[in-house]
Short mmCIF file of N, CA and C in Angstrom, two decimals:
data_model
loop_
_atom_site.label_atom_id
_atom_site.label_comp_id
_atom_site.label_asym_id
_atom_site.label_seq_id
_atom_site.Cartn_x
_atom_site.Cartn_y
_atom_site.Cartn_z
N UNK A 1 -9.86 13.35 2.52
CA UNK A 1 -9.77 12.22 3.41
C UNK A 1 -10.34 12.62 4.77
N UNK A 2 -10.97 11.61 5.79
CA UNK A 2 -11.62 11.77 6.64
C UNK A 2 -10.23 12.63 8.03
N UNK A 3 -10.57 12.10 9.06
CA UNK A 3 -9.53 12.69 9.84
C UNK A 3 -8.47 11.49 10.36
N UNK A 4 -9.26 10.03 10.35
CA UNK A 4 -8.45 8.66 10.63
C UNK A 4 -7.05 8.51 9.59
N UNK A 5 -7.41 9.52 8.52
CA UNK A 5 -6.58 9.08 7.08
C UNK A 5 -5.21 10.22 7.92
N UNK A 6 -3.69 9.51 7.55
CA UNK A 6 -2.36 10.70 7.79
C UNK A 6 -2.01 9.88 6.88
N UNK A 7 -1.57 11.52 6.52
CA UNK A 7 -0.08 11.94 5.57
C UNK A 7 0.87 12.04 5.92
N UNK A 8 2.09 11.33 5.60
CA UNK A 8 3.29 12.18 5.80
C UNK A 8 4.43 11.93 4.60
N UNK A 9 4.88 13.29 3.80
CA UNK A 9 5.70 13.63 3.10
C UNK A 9 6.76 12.99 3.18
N UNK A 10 7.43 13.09 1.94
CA UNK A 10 8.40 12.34 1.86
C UNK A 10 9.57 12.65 2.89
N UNK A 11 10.40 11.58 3.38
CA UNK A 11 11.68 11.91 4.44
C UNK A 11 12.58 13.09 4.11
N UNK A 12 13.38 13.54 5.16
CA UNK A 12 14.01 13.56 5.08
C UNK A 12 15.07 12.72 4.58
N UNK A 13 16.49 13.38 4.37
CA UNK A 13 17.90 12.45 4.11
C UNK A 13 18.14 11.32 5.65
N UNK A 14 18.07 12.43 6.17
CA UNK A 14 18.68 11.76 7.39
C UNK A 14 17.34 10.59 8.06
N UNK A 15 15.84 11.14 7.68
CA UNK A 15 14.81 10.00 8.33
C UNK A 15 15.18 9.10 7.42
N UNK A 16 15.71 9.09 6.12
CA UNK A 16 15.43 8.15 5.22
C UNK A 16 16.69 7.04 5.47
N UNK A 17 17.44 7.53 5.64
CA UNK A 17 18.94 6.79 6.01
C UNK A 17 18.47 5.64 7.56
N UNK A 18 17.96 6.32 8.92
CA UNK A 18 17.28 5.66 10.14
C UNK A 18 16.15 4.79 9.46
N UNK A 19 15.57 5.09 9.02
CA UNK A 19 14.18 3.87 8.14
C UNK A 19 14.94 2.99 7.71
N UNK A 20 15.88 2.97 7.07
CA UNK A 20 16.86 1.66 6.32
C UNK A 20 17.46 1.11 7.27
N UNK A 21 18.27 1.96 8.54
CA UNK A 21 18.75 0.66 9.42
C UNK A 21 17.97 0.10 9.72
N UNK A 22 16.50 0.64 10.87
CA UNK A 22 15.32 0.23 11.47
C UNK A 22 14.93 -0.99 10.28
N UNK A 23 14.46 -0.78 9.43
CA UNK A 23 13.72 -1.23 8.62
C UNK A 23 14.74 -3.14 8.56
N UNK A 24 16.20 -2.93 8.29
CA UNK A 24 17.28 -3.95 8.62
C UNK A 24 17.33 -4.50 9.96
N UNK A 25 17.17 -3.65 10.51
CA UNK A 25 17.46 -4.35 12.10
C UNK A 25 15.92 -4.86 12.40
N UNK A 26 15.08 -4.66 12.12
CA UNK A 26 13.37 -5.13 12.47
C UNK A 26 12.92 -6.40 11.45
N UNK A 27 13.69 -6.58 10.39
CA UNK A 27 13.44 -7.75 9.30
C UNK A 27 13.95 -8.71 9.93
N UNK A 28 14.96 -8.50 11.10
CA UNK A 28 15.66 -10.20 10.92
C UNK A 28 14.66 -10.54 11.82
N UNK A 29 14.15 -9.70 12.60
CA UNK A 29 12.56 -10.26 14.29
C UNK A 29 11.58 -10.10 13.59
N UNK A 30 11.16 -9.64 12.22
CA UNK A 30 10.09 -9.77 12.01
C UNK A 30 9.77 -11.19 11.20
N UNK A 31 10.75 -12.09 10.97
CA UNK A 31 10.72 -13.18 10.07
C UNK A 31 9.79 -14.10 10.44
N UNK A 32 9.62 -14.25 12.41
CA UNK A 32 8.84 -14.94 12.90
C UNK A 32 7.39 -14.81 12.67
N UNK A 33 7.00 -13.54 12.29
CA UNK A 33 5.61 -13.55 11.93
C UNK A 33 4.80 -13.69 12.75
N UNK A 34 4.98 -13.26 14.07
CA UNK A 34 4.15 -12.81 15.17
C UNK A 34 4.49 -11.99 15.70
N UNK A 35 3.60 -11.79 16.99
CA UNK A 35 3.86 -10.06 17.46
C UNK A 35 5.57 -10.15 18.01
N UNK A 36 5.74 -8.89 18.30
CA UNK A 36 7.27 -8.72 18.70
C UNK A 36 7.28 -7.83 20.07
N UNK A 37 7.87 -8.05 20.57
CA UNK A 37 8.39 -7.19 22.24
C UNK A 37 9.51 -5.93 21.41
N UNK A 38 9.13 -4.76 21.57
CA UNK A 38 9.95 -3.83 21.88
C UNK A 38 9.99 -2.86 22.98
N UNK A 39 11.10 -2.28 23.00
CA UNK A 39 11.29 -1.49 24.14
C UNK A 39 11.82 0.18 23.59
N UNK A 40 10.69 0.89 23.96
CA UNK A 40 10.80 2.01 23.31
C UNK A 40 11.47 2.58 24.61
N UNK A 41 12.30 3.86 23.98
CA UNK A 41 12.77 4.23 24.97
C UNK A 41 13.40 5.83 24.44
N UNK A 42 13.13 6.76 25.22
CA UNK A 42 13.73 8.09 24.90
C UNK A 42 14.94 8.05 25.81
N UNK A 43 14.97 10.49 26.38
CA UNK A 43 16.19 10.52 27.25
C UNK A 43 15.93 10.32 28.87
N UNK A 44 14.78 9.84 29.00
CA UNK A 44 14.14 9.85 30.15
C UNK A 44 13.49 8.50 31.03
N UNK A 45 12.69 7.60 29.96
CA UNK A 45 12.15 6.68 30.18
C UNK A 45 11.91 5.73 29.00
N UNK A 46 12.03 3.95 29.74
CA UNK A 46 11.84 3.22 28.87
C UNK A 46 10.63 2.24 28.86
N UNK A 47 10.17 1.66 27.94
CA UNK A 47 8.60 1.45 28.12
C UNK A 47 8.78 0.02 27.57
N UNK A 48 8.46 -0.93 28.10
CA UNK A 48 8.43 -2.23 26.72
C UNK A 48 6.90 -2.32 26.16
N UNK A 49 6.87 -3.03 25.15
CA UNK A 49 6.00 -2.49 24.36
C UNK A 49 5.57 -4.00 23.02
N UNK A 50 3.88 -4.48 23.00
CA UNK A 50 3.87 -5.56 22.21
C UNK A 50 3.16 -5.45 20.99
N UNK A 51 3.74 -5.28 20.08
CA UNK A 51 3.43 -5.42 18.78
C UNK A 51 2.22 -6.07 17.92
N UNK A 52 1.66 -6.23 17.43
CA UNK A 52 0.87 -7.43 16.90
C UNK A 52 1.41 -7.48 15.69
N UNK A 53 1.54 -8.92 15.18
CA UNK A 53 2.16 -9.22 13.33
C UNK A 53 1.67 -8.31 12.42
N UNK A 54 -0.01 -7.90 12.62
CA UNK A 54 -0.11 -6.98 11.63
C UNK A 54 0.40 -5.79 11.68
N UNK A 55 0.87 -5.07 12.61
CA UNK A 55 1.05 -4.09 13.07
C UNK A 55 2.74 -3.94 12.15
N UNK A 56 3.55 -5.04 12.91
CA UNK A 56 4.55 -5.23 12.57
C UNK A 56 5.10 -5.11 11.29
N UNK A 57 4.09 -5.86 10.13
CA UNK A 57 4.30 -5.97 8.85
C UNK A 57 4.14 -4.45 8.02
N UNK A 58 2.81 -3.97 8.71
CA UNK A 58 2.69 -2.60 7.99
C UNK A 58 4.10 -2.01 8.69
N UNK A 59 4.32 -1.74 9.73
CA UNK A 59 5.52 -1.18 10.32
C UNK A 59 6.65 -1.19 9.17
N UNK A 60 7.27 -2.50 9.04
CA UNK A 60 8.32 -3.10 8.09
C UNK A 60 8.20 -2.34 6.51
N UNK A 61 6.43 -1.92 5.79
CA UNK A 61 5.81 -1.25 4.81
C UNK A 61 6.47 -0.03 4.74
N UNK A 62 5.88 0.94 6.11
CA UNK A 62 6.37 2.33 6.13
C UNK A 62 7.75 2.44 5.98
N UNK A 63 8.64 1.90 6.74
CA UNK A 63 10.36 1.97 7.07
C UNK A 63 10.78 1.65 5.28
N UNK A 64 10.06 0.68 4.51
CA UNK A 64 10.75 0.39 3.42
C UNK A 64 10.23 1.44 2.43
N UNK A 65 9.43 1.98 2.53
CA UNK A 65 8.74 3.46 1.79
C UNK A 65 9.84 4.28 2.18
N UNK A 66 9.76 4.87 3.41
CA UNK A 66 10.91 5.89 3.68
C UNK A 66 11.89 5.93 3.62
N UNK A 67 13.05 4.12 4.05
CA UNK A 67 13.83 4.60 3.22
C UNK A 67 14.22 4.29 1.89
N UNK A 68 13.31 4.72 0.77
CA UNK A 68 13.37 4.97 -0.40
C UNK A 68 13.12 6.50 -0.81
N UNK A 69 12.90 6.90 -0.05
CA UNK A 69 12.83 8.50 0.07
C UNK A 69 11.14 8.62 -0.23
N UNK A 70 10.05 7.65 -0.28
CA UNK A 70 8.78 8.16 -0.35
C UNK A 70 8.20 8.69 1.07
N UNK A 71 6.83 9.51 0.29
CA UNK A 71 6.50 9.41 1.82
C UNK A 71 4.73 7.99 1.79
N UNK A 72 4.12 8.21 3.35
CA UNK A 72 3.51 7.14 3.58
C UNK A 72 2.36 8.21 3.48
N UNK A 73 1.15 7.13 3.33
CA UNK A 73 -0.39 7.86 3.70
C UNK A 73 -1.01 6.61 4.42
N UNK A 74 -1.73 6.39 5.35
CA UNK A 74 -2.70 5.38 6.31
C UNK A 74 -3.72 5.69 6.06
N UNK A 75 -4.10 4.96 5.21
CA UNK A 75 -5.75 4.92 4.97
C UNK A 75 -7.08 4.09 5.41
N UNK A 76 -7.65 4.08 6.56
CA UNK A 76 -8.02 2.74 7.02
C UNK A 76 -9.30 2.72 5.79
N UNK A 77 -9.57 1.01 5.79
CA UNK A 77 -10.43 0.61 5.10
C UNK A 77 -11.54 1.43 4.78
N UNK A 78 -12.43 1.52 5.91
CA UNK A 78 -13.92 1.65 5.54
C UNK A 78 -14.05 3.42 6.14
N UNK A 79 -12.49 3.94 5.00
CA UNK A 79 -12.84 5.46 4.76
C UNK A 79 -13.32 5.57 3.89
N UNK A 80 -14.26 6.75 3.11
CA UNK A 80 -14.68 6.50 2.02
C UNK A 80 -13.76 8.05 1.66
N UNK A 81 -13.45 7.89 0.09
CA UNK A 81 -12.83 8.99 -0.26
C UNK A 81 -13.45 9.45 -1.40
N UNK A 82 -12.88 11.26 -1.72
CA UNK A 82 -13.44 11.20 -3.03
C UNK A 82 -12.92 11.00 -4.11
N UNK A 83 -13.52 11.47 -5.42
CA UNK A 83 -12.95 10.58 -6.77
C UNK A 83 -11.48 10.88 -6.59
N UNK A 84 -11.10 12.55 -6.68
CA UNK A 84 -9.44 12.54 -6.68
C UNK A 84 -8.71 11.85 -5.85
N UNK A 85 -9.19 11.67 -4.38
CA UNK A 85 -8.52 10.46 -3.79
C UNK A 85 -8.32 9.42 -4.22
N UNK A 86 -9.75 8.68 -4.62
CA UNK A 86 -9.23 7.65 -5.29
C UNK A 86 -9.05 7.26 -6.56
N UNK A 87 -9.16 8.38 -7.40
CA UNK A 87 -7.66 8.17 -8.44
C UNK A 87 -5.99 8.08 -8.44
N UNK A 88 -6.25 8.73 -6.77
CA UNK A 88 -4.66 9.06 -6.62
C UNK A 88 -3.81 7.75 -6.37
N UNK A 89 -4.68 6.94 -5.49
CA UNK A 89 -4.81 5.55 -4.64
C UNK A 89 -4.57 4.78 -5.94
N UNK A 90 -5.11 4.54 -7.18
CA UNK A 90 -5.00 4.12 -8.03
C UNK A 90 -3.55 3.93 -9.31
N UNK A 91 -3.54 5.33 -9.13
CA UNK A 91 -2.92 5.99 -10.03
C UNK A 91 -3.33 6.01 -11.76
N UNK A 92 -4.55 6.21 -11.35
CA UNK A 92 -5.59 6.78 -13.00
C UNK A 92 -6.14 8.33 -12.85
N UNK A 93 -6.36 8.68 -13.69
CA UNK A 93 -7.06 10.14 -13.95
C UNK A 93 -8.61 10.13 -13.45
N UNK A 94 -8.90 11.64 -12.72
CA UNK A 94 -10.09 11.04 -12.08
C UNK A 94 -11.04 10.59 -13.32
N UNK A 95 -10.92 11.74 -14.19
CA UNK A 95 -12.15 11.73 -15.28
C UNK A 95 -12.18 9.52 -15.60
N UNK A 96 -10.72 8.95 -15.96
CA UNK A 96 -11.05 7.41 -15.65
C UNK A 96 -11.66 7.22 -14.80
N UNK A 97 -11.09 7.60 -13.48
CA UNK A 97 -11.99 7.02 -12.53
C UNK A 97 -13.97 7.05 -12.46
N UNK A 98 -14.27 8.21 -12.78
CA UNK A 98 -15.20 7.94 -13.16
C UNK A 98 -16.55 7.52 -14.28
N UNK A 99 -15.83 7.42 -14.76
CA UNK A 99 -15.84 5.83 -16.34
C UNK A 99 -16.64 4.53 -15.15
N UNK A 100 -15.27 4.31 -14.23
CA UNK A 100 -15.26 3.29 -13.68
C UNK A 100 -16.37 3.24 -12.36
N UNK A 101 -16.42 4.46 -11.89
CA UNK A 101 -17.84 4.16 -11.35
C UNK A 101 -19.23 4.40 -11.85
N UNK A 102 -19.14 5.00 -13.12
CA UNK A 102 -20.72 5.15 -13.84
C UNK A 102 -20.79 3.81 -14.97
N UNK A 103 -19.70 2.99 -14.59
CA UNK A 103 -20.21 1.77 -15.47
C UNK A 103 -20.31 0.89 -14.31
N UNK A 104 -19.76 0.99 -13.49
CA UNK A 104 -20.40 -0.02 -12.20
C UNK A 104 -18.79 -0.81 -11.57
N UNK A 105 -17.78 -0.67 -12.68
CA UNK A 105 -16.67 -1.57 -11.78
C UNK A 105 -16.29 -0.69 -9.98
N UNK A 106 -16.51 -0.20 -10.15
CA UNK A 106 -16.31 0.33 -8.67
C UNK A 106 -17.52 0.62 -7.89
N UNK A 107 -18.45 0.29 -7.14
CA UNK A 107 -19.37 1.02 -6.08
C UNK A 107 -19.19 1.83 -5.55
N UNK A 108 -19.94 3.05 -5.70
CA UNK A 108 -19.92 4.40 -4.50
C UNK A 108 -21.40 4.83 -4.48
N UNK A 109 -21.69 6.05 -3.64
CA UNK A 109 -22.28 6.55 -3.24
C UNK A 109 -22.21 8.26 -3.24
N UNK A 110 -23.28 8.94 -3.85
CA UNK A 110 -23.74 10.63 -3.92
C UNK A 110 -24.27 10.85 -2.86
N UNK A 111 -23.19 12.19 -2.34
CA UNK A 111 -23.39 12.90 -1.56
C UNK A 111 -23.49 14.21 -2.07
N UNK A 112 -25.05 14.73 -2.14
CA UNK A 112 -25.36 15.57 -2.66
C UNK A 112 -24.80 15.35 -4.59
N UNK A 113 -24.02 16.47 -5.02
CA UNK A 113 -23.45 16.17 -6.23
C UNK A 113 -22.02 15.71 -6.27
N UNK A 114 -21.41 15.28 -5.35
CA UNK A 114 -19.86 14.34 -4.68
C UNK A 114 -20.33 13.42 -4.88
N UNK A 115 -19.31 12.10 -5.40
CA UNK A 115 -19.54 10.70 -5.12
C UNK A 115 -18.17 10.23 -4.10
N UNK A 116 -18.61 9.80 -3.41
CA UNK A 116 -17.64 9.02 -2.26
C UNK A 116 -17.43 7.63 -2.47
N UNK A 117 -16.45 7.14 -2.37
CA UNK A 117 -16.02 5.55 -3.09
C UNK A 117 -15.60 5.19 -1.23
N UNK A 118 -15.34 3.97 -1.05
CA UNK A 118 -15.42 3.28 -0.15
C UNK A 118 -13.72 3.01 -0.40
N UNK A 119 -12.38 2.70 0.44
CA UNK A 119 -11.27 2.89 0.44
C UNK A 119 -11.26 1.49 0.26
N UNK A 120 -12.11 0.26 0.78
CA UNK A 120 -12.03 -1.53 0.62
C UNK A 120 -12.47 -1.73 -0.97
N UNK A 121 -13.25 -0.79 -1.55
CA UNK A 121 -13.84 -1.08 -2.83
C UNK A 121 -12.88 -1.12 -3.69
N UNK A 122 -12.27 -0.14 -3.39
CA UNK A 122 -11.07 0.54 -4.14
C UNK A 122 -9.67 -0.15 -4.27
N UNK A 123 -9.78 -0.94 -2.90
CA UNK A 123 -8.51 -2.05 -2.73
C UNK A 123 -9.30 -3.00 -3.61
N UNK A 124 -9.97 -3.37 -3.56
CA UNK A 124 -10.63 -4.41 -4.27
C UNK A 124 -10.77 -4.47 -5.31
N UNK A 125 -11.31 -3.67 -6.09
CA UNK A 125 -10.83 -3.09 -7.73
C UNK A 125 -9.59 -2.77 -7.95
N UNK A 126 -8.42 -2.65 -7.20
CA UNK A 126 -7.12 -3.10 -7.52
C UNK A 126 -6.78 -4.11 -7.64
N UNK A 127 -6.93 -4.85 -6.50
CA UNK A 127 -6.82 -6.10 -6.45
C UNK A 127 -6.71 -7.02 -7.53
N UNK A 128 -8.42 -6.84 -8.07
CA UNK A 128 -8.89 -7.52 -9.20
C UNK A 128 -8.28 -7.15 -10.43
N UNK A 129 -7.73 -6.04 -10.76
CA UNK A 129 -7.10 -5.42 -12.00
C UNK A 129 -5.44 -6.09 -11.79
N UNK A 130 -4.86 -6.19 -10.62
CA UNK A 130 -3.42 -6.71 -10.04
C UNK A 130 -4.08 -7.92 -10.90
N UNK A 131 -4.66 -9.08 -10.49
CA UNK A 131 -4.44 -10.49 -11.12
C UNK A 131 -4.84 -10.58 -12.09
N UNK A 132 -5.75 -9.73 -12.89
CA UNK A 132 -6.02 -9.99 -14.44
C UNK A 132 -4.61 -9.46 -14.82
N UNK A 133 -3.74 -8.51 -14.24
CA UNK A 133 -3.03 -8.13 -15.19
C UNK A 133 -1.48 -9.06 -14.77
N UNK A 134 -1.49 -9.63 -14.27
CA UNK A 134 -0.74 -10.86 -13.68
C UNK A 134 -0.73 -12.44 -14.47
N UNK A 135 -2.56 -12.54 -14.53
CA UNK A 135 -2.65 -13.50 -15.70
C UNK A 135 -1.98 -12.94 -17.05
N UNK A 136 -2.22 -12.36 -17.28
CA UNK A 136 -2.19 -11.70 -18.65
C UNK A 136 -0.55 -11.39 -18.76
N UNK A 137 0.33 -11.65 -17.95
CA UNK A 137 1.97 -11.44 -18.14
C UNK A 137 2.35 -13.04 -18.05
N UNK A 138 1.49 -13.72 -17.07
CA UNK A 138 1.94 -15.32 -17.18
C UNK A 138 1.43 -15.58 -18.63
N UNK A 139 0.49 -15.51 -18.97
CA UNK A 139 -0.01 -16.01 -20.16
C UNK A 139 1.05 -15.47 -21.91
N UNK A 140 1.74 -14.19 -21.52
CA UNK A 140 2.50 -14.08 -22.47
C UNK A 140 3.11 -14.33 -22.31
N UNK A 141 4.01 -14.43 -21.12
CA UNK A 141 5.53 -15.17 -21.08
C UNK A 141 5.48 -16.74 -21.19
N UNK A 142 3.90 -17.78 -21.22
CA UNK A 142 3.91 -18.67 -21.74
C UNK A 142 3.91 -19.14 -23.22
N UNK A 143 3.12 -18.18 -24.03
CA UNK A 143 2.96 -17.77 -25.34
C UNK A 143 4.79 -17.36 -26.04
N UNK A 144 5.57 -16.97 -25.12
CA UNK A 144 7.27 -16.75 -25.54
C UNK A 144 7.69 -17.81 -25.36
N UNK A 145 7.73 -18.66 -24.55
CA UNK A 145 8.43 -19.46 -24.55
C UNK A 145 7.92 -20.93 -25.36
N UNK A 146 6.47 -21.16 -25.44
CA UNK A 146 5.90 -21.65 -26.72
C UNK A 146 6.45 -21.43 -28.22
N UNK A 147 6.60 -20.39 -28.16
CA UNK A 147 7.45 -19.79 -29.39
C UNK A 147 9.04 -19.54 -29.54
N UNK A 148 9.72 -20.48 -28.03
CA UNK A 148 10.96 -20.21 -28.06
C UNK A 148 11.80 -19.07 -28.79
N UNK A 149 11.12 -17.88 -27.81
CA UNK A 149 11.43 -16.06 -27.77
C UNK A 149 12.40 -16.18 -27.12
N UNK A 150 13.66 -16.93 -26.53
CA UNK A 150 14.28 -16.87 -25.42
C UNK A 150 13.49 -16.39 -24.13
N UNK A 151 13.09 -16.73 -23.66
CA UNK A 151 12.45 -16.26 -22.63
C UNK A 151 11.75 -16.98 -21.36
N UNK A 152 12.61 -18.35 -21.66
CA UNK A 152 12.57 -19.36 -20.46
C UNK A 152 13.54 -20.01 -20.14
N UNK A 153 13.88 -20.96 -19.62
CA UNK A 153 14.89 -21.76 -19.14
C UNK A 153 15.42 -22.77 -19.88
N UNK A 154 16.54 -22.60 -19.87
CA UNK A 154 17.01 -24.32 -21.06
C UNK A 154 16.91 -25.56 -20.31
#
């Protein structure tokens, strides 16, 4: 990953426990869906401080990662990574992953004998795999209940 891209490992007990209040106490102000006023403040000095919604929402992302005990990675868009990155991003094997870019569902680019994938491409070929595989659960759970499988509503 480039140098814009951070890691950070999974929490601690005790970060993970503060992410769950934070994460509770920031849901009921984040409902409005615009930026938010906070006031950061250590043992010294306090700062107020304005949010933007997007900011906010990923914010609300990390706190609910951590406290689940994961950790977070920030990947901005138009990083490009390599294959093991973005198999990891995926969660396929690289050798899949590259199936998927020597048949064309993914676009990248050789650097030297490296191929570098684009981090938006990569959301994007998720994306697209998320709603085929979305259709494809509506479409059987319509096919069950066509067939009165139990599997709908009386």
């Amino acid at each position: 990953m480039n140098m814009l891209a951070h890691r950070h490992l999974p929490p601690t007990p005790q970060d993970a426990a503060i992410a769950r209040v934070s994460g509770q106490v920031l849901s009921r102000f984040a409902a409005t869906r615009g930026p938010l006023k906070l006031r950061v403040t250590d043992a010294e000095q306090m700062e107020p401080i304005e949010l933007p919604a997007g900011a906010v929402a990923l914010l609300m992302e990390v706190l609910e990662a951590m406290a689940a005990g994961r950790g977070v990675t920030i990947i901005p868009e138009n990083a490009e990574l390599s294959t093991v990155q973005a198999a990891e991003v995926l969660n396929v094997s690289r050798p899949f992953l590259i199936k998927l870019l020597e048949d064309g569902s993914i676009p990248h680019r050789k650097v030297g004998k490296h191929r570098r994938v684009r981090m938006e491409d990569v959301m994007s070929y998720k994306a697209a795999i998320d709603n085929e595989r979305e259709a494809v659960l509506d479409q059987l759970a319509a096919d069950a209940q066509d067939q009165d499988m139990g599997y709908g509503s009386k």
